[in-house]
Amino acid sequence: MAGMTETWADLIDYYPSWLAYRRWYLRIPGVQFAVRRQGELVSAGAIGVSNIDTGEQLTSNHLFRIAAHSKTLAAVLVLQLAERGALRLGDSLGEHVPGLADSPVGDRTLSELLTHSGGVIRDSEDGDFWQSVKPFPGRDELIAIARAASSATIARNEHFKYSNIGYGLLGLVIEAVTGDSYAQLVRDQIATPLGLTDLGGEYEPERSADYAAAHSGLSGARNRIVLEHVDTRALAAATGCFATARDLTAYFSALMPGEHRLLNADSQRVQRHWHWQIKQGERHYGHGMSLDRIADIDLFGHTGGYPGHITASFADANEGWVVSAFTNSIDGAASQLGSGFFHLRNLARKAEHETSDDSAVRFTGRFASLWGVQDVIRLDGRLFAVDPTAPEPADEAVALEVADDSSLRIVGGRGGNSYRELMRYEFGPDGIVSVRGDSGMSLRPFELPSDD
């Protein structure tokens, strides 16, 4: 944690504990995460299992398919080519892929494809490659999809219309301009300059043992099954990339203002400029970049959904924070897990109750009663009670202050809790024995059960 101010040490300490509880509570096989600030890795880890069939433990070195994060890398490659004058964002698709010049989408510009403004069909009329019923489309099939009358579903610039096909077509442009494959360009133009060995543009079967297993969800089945990793072929620029959370946070750190190893300042501004409003006040989209406002903080990044891997990354350009959270099941709540860091950060930043000295750490811990689980945590020197079962960790957080050597006073909340009453602690030789908490109910220290 060298170079990090003590202000955020509490948050860095608690975040992995919160992730561990959320993984267990949601019954996700595994969670991998990383946190950087101003480029420095300040926290990283893995919780749970890589493969439910073998019981192999998940590690920070396991590779994940980062799916739509691939779009941010495709956008970086296009913007790099624009910086070098090899293409222009206003060029049409047909200018670079002549076989598509007379297609329904041949006049769509590269900028329109990057910003999902081209009105291009999302995944074709047969998207069962997302369910491993058929292979992902190859180059010839992708061109056939683009030439079909159904490829242009609405007029260009009419509406934000997310399109994996559109990004697959961008991949064809990148390859046509450079003469190299998308995967090779990700390695040569992004991963290698950043010194990253665990970031790549497409599934590498020779590293099959390095990938975390992918798992199905529980929404329509009693049990999960392990899913086979597949090559995304001509849709690699839309969804084919892989990474560890550690390497992906390094990549996003290289896109921070003042960092120009990948893009110059003008290109960075283009990538992060709001082009579409997706959800008022909460989400916009730029050139291959999601732009979110979470917990009163403006963030850039992306999420990704691959069959059996769900991933999310968020970056704060103002303070240099980057968080990536990866899950290895198709119902993994990666966005919730990644954004939780910023909700906790905002909780500490906006608090106004009394701070406590380091001795207050003795009151912290995870406690359970018949009615649920409660975490007593310290953030930025202030004590809070939070509910780790809640999707958003700051929701209904209760401010606490030290009353005396064995009790805390409840000084916040919305009034439904025991406002201004005491939480009374019983301490033993080995630490906390019990807590008499909200409504006078007793709680006892709680440790997560094993997955066995």
C-alpha positions as CSV (number, residue, x, y, z in Angstrom):
1,M,0.0,0.0,0.0
2,A,3.0,2.2,-0.4
3,G,2.2,5.7,-1.6
4,M,-1.5,5.5,-0.6
5,T,-2.8,7.9,1.9
6,E,-4.0,6.5,5.2
7,T,-7.5,8.0,4.4
8,W,-8.3,5.0,2.1
9,A,-6.6,2.2,4.0
10,D,-9.8,1.3,5.8
11,L,-11.6,1.0,2.4
12,I,-8.9,-1.1,0.9
13,D,-9.0,-3.4,3.9
14,Y,-12.8,-3.8,4.0
15,Y,-13.6,-4.2,0.3
16,P,-12.2,-7.8,-0.1
17,S,-14.2,-8.8,3.0
18,W,-17.4,-7.4,1.5
19,L,-16.6,-9.1,-1.8
20,A,-16.1,-12.4,0.0
21,Y,-19.5,-12.2,1.7
22,R,-21.3,-11.1,-1.5
23,R,-19.7,-14.1,-3.4
24,W,-20.9,-16.5,-0.7
25,Y,-24.3,-14.9,-0.3
26,L,-25.0,-14.9,-4.1
27,R,-23.5,-18.4,-4.4
28,I,-21.1,-17.3,-7.2
29,P,-18.3,-19.9,-7.7
30,G,-15.5,-17.4,-7.8
31,V,-14.6,-13.7,-7.8
32,Q,-11.4,-12.2,-8.9
33,F,-10.7,-8.5,-8.3
34,A,-8.1,-5.8,-8.5
35,V,-7.9,-2.1,-7.3
36,R,-5.4,0.5,-8.5
37,R,-4.9,4.1,-7.6
38,Q,-2.9,6.3,-9.9
39,G,-1.5,3.2,-11.6
40,E,-0.4,1.5,-8.4
41,L,-1.9,-1.9,-7.5
42,V,-3.2,-1.4,-4.0
43,S,-5.4,-4.6,-3.7
44,A,-5.9,-7.8,-5.7
45,G,-7.2,-11.2,-4.9
46,A,-9.4,-14.1,-5.8
47,I,-12.1,-15.8,-3.7
48,G,-13.8,-19.1,-4.2
49,V,-13.3,-21.8,-6.8
50,S,-12.2,-21.7,-10.5
51,N,-14.1,-24.9,-11.3
52,I,-17.0,-26.4,-9.4
53,D,-16.3,-29.9,-10.8
54,T,-12.7,-30.1,-9.7
55,G,-12.8,-27.8,-6.7
56,E,-9.7,-26.0,-8.0
57,Q,-9.2,-22.7,-6.1
58,L,-9.5,-19.5,-8.1
59,T,-6.3,-17.4,-8.1
60,S,-5.3,-13.9,-9.2
61,N,-3.5,-15.5,-12.2
62,H,-6.6,-17.2,-13.7
63,L,-7.6,-15.7,-17.0
64,F,-11.2,-14.5,-17.7
65,R,-13.0,-13.8,-20.9
66,I,-13.7,-10.1,-20.6
67,A,-16.3,-10.0,-23.4
68,A,-17.5,-6.4,-24.2
69,H,-14.5,-4.9,-22.5
70,S,-13.0,-5.9,-26.0
71,K,-14.9,-2.9,-27.4
72,T,-12.7,-0.5,-25.4
73,L,-9.6,-2.2,-26.9
74,A,-11.0,-2.1,-30.4
75,A,-11.7,1.6,-30.0
76,V,-8.1,2.2,-28.8
77,L,-6.8,0.5,-31.9
78,V,-9.0,2.6,-34.2
79,L,-8.0,5.8,-32.4
80,Q,-4.3,4.9,-32.7
81,L,-4.8,4.4,-36.4
82,A,-6.5,7.7,-36.6
83,E,-3.7,9.4,-34.8
84,R,-1.2,8.0,-37.3
85,G,-3.4,9.1,-40.2
86,A,-4.1,5.6,-41.4
87,L,-7.9,6.2,-41.3
88,R,-10.4,8.8,-40.1
89,L,-13.3,8.3,-37.8
90,G,-15.5,9.8,-40.6
91,D,-14.5,7.1,-43.0
92,S,-17.3,4.7,-44.1
93,L,-17.2,1.0,-43.5
94,G,-17.3,0.4,-47.2
95,E,-14.1,2.5,-47.8
96,H,-12.0,-0.1,-45.9
97,V,-14.0,-3.3,-46.6
98,P,-14.9,-2.9,-50.3
99,G,-17.1,-6.0,-50.3
100,L,-19.5,-4.1,-48.0
101,A,-19.6,-0.8,-49.9
102,D,-23.0,-1.6,-51.4
103,S,-24.4,-3.4,-48.3
104,P,-27.1,-1.8,-46.1
105,V,-24.5,-0.8,-43.6
106,G,-21.7,0.1,-46.0
107,D,-22.2,3.9,-45.5
108,R,-21.9,3.7,-41.7
109,T,-18.9,5.6,-40.4
110,L,-16.3,4.2,-38.1
111,S,-17.4,6.7,-35.5
112,E,-21.0,5.5,-35.8
113,L,-20.0,1.9,-35.3
114,L,-17.8,2.8,-32.3
115,T,-20.6,4.7,-30.6
116,H,-23.4,2.2,-31.5
117,S,-25.0,4.9,-33.7
118,G,-25.1,2.9,-36.9
119,G,-28.4,1.2,-36.4
120,V,-26.7,-2.2,-37.0
121,I,-28.4,-5.4,-36.0
122,R,-27.2,-6.5,-32.6
123,D,-26.1,-10.2,-33.0
124,S,-27.7,-11.3,-36.3
125,E,-31.0,-13.1,-36.7
126,D,-29.5,-16.3,-35.3
127,G,-27.5,-15.5,-32.1
128,D,-27.4,-19.0,-30.7
129,F,-23.6,-18.8,-30.7
130,W,-24.1,-17.1,-27.4
131,Q,-25.5,-20.4,-26.1
132,S,-22.8,-22.6,-27.7
133,V,-25.4,-24.1,-30.1
134,K,-23.3,-23.0,-33.0
135,P,-19.9,-21.4,-33.5
136,F,-19.4,-17.6,-33.4
137,P,-19.5,-16.2,-37.0
138,G,-16.3,-16.3,-39.0
139,R,-15.3,-13.6,-41.5
140,D,-17.4,-14.9,-44.4
141,E,-20.5,-15.3,-42.2
142,L,-20.0,-11.8,-40.7
143,I,-19.8,-10.3,-44.2
144,A,-23.0,-12.2,-45.1
145,I,-24.8,-10.9,-42.0
146,A,-23.7,-7.3,-43.0
147,R,-24.9,-7.8,-46.6
148,A,-28.3,-9.1,-45.5
149,A,-31.3,-6.7,-45.7
150,S,-31.8,-7.2,-41.9
151,S,-28.4,-5.8,-41.0
152,A,-29.6,-2.2,-40.9
153,T,-32.5,-2.2,-38.4
154,I,-32.9,1.5,-37.9
155,A,-31.6,4.7,-39.5
156,R,-28.1,5.8,-38.5
157,N,-27.9,8.2,-35.5
158,E,-31.5,7.6,-34.7
159,H,-31.0,5.9,-31.4
160,F,-28.4,4.2,-29.3
161,K,-28.4,0.6,-30.6
162,Y,-25.8,-1.7,-29.1
163,S,-24.3,-3.9,-31.8
164,N,-21.7,-6.7,-31.5
165,I,-22.0,-7.1,-35.3
166,G,-21.0,-3.5,-35.7
167,Y,-17.8,-4.1,-33.6
168,G,-17.1,-7.2,-35.5
169,L,-17.1,-5.1,-38.7
170,L,-14.7,-2.6,-37.0
171,G,-12.4,-5.6,-36.5
172,L,-12.5,-6.2,-40.2
173,V,-11.6,-2.6,-40.8
174,I,-8.7,-2.7,-38.3
175,E,-7.3,-5.9,-40.0
176,A,-7.8,-4.4,-43.5
177,V,-5.9,-1.2,-42.6
178,T,-3.0,-3.0,-40.8
179,G,-2.7,-6.4,-42.4
180,D,-2.6,-8.0,-39.0
181,S,-5.2,-9.9,-37.0
182,Y,-7.1,-8.2,-34.2
183,A,-5.5,-10.5,-31.6
184,Q,-2.0,-9.7,-32.8
185,L,-2.7,-6.0,-32.7
186,V,-4.0,-6.2,-29.2
187,R,-0.8,-7.9,-28.2
188,D,1.5,-5.6,-30.2
189,Q,-0.2,-2.2,-29.7
190,I,-1.7,-2.5,-26.2
191,A,-0.5,-5.4,-24.1
192,T,3.3,-5.3,-25.0
193,P,3.7,-1.5,-24.6
194,L,2.2,-1.8,-21.1
195,G,4.2,-4.9,-20.2
196,L,1.1,-7.0,-19.8
197,T,1.3,-10.7,-20.4
198,D,-2.2,-11.6,-19.3
199,L,-4.2,-9.4,-21.6
200,G,-5.0,-10.7,-25.1
201,G,-7.4,-10.4,-28.0
202,E,-8.9,-13.9,-28.4
203,Y,-9.0,-17.2,-26.7
204,E,-5.6,-19.0,-26.7
205,P,-6.2,-22.7,-26.5
206,E,-2.5,-23.3,-25.7
207,R,-3.2,-21.6,-22.4
208,S,-6.5,-23.5,-21.7
209,A,-5.3,-24.5,-18.2
210,D,-4.9,-20.9,-17.3
211,Y,-8.5,-19.9,-17.8
212,A,-11.1,-19.9,-15.0
213,A,-13.8,-22.3,-15.8
214,A,-17.1,-20.8,-17.1
215,H,-20.3,-21.8,-15.4
216,S,-24.0,-21.6,-16.2
217,G,-26.5,-19.8,-14.0
218,L,-29.2,-20.8,-11.5
219,S,-32.1,-18.8,-12.9
220,G,-33.5,-21.8,-14.9
221,A,-31.7,-24.7,-13.3
222,R,-31.1,-26.3,-9.9
223,N,-27.3,-26.7,-10.4
224,R,-24.6,-25.1,-12.4
225,I,-22.6,-26.8,-15.1
226,V,-19.2,-26.0,-16.5
227,L,-19.3,-24.5,-20.0
228,E,-16.6,-24.9,-22.7
229,H,-14.5,-21.9,-23.7
230,V,-14.9,-21.1,-27.4
231,D,-13.2,-18.9,-30.0
232,T,-15.3,-15.8,-30.8
233,R,-13.8,-15.7,-34.3
234,A,-14.9,-12.6,-36.3
235,L,-16.5,-11.1,-33.3
236,A,-13.2,-10.9,-31.3
237,A,-13.3,-7.1,-31.5
238,A,-16.7,-7.1,-29.9
239,T,-16.3,-9.8,-27.2
240,G,-13.2,-12.0,-27.6
241,C,-10.5,-10.6,-25.3
242,F,-9.2,-12.1,-22.1
243,A,-7.4,-10.7,-19.0
244,T,-6.8,-10.9,-15.4
245,A,-8.3,-8.2,-13.2
246,R,-4.7,-7.2,-12.4
247,D,-3.8,-6.6,-16.0
248,L,-7.2,-5.0,-17.0
249,T,-6.9,-2.4,-14.2
250,A,-3.4,-1.6,-15.5
251,Y,-4.9,-1.1,-19.0
252,F,-7.5,1.3,-17.8
253,S,-4.9,3.1,-15.7
254,A,-3.0,3.8,-19.0
255,L,-6.1,5.6,-20.3
256,M,-6.1,8.1,-17.4
257,P,-5.6,11.8,-18.2
258,G,-1.9,12.5,-18.4
259,E,-1.1,8.9,-19.4
260,H,-0.3,8.8,-23.1
261,R,1.3,5.4,-23.6
262,L,-1.7,4.2,-25.6
263,L,-3.6,7.4,-26.7
264,N,-2.8,11.1,-26.8
265,A,-5.0,13.5,-24.9
266,D,-7.2,14.4,-27.8
267,S,-8.0,10.7,-28.5
268,Q,-8.7,10.1,-24.8
269,R,-11.2,13.0,-24.8
270,V,-12.9,11.5,-27.9
271,Q,-13.2,8.1,-26.3
272,R,-14.7,9.5,-23.1
273,H,-16.9,12.2,-24.6
274,W,-20.6,11.6,-24.0
275,H,-22.2,10.6,-27.3
276,W,-25.4,8.9,-26.2
277,Q,-27.4,9.2,-23.0
278,I,-28.6,5.7,-22.1
279,K,-30.0,6.3,-18.7
280,Q,-30.6,9.9,-17.5
281,G,-28.0,11.0,-15.0
282,E,-26.5,7.5,-14.7
283,R,-25.1,6.1,-18.0
284,H,-23.8,7.5,-21.2
285,Y,-21.7,6.0,-24.0
286,G,-18.7,7.3,-25.9
287,H,-16.4,5.8,-28.5
288,G,-16.2,2.2,-27.1
289,M,-16.5,3.4,-23.5
290,S,-19.3,3.3,-21.0
291,L,-19.6,6.5,-18.9
292,D,-21.3,6.0,-15.6
293,R,-22.2,8.2,-12.7
294,I,-22.2,6.0,-9.6
295,A,-22.4,7.2,-6.0
296,D,-22.0,10.8,-7.3
297,I,-18.7,9.9,-9.0
298,D,-18.1,10.1,-12.8
299,L,-16.6,6.8,-14.0
300,F,-15.5,5.4,-17.3
301,G,-15.0,1.7,-18.1
302,H,-17.1,-1.2,-19.4
303,T,-18.8,-4.4,-18.5
304,G,-18.7,-7.8,-20.2
305,G,-20.9,-10.8,-20.6
306,Y,-19.4,-14.0,-22.0
307,P,-21.1,-17.4,-21.6
308,G,-20.0,-18.2,-18.0
309,H,-17.9,-15.1,-17.3
310,I,-19.4,-11.8,-16.2
311,T,-16.9,-8.9,-15.7
312,A,-16.9,-5.2,-14.9
313,S,-14.4,-2.3,-14.7
314,F,-14.8,1.2,-13.4
315,A,-12.2,4.0,-13.5
316,D,-12.3,7.5,-11.8
317,A,-10.4,9.9,-14.0
318,N,-10.4,12.6,-11.3
319,E,-8.7,10.6,-8.5
320,G,-7.1,7.7,-10.5
321,W,-9.0,4.8,-9.0
322,V,-9.6,1.7,-11.2
323,V,-11.6,-1.3,-10.0
324,S,-12.2,-4.6,-11.9
325,A,-14.4,-7.4,-10.6
326,F,-14.7,-10.7,-12.5
327,T,-17.1,-13.6,-11.8
328,N,-17.1,-17.1,-13.4
329,S,-20.8,-17.7,-13.7
330,I,-23.3,-16.4,-16.1
331,D,-25.4,-14.8,-13.3
332,G,-22.3,-13.3,-11.6
333,A,-23.1,-9.8,-10.3
334,A,-19.9,-8.2,-11.5
335,S,-21.2,-4.7,-12.0
336,Q,-22.6,-4.7,-8.5
337,L,-19.4,-6.0,-7.1
338,G,-17.2,-3.4,-8.9
339,S,-19.5,-0.4,-8.2
340,G,-19.7,-1.4,-4.5
341,F,-16.2,0.0,-4.0
342,F,-17.3,3.4,-5.1
343,H,-20.5,3.3,-3.0
344,L,-18.3,2.6,0.0
345,R,-15.9,5.4,-0.9
346,N,-18.8,7.9,-1.2
347,L,-20.2,6.8,2.1
348,A,-17.0,7.7,3.8
349,R,-16.5,10.9,1.9
350,K,-20.0,12.3,2.7
351,A,-20.1,11.3,6.4
352,E,-20.2,14.0,9.0
353,H,-20.4,12.2,12.3
354,E,-17.4,12.0,14.7
355,T,-14.2,10.3,13.7
356,S,-12.5,7.8,16.0
357,D,-8.9,6.9,16.7
358,D,-7.3,3.6,15.7
359,S,-8.5,2.0,18.9
360,A,-12.0,1.9,17.4
361,V,-11.0,-0.9,15.2
362,R,-11.7,-3.2,18.2
363,F,-15.4,-2.7,17.5
364,T,-15.3,-3.8,13.9
365,G,-16.3,-7.2,12.6
366,R,-19.1,-9.3,11.0
367,F,-21.9,-10.3,13.3
368,A,-25.1,-12.4,12.8
369,S,-28.4,-12.9,14.5
370,L,-31.6,-14.7,13.5
371,W,-32.6,-11.6,11.5
372,G,-29.4,-11.3,9.4
373,V,-25.8,-10.2,9.2
374,Q,-24.3,-6.9,10.0
375,D,-20.8,-5.5,9.4
376,V,-19.4,-2.9,11.7
377,I,-16.7,-1.2,9.6
378,R,-14.4,1.8,9.8
379,L,-14.0,4.0,6.8
380,D,-11.9,7.2,6.8
381,G,-11.8,7.1,10.6
382,R,-15.6,6.8,11.0
383,L,-17.6,3.8,12.1
384,F,-20.6,2.5,10.3
385,A,-22.9,-0.5,10.4
386,V,-23.7,-1.9,6.9
387,D,-25.8,-4.7,5.6
388,P,-23.6,-7.0,3.4
389,T,-26.7,-8.7,2.1
390,A,-27.7,-5.5,0.4
391,P,-26.6,-5.2,-3.3
392,E,-25.5,-1.6,-2.6
393,P,-23.3,-1.6,0.5
394,A,-24.0,2.1,1.5
395,D,-27.7,1.6,1.4
396,E,-29.2,2.0,4.9
397,A,-25.7,2.4,6.3
398,V,-25.9,3.5,10.0
399,A,-23.4,6.0,11.5
400,L,-21.8,5.0,14.8
401,E,-19.7,6.8,17.3
402,V,-17.7,5.5,20.2
403,A,-19.7,5.9,23.5
404,D,-17.2,4.3,25.9
405,D,-14.8,1.4,26.0
406,S,-17.5,-1.2,25.4
407,S,-20.2,0.5,23.5
408,L,-21.1,2.4,20.4
409,R,-23.9,4.9,19.9
410,I,-26.2,4.7,16.9
411,V,-26.2,8.3,15.6
412,G,-27.5,7.9,12.0
413,G,-29.9,6.0,9.8
414,R,-33.4,6.8,8.7
415,G,-35.1,6.4,12.1
416,G,-36.3,2.9,11.7
417,N,-33.3,1.6,13.7
418,S,-32.6,2.2,17.3
419,Y,-31.5,5.8,16.9
420,R,-29.4,7.2,19.7
421,E,-29.4,3.9,21.5
422,L,-26.2,1.9,22.3
423,M,-24.6,-1.1,20.8
424,R,-23.1,-2.9,23.8
425,Y,-20.1,-5.2,23.3
426,E,-18.9,-8.1,25.4
427,F,-15.2,-8.6,25.0
428,G,-13.2,-11.7,26.0
429,P,-9.5,-12.6,25.9
430,D,-9.7,-13.5,22.2
431,G,-11.8,-10.5,21.1
432,I,-15.5,-9.9,20.7
433,V,-17.9,-12.4,22.3
434,S,-21.2,-10.8,21.4
435,V,-22.9,-7.5,20.6
436,R,-26.2,-6.3,21.9
437,G,-27.3,-4.4,18.9
438,D,-30.3,-2.9,17.1
439,S,-33.6,-3.6,18.9
440,G,-31.5,-4.9,21.8
441,M,-30.9,-8.2,20.0
442,S,-27.7,-10.1,20.5
443,L,-25.4,-10.8,17.6
444,R,-22.3,-13.0,17.6
445,P,-19.2,-13.0,15.4
446,F,-19.8,-14.6,12.1
447,E,-17.3,-16.3,9.8
448,L,-18.2,-17.4,6.3
449,P,-18.7,-21.2,6.0
450,S,-16.5,-23.1,3.5
451,D,-18.0,-24.1,0.1
452,D,-17.8,-27.8,1.1
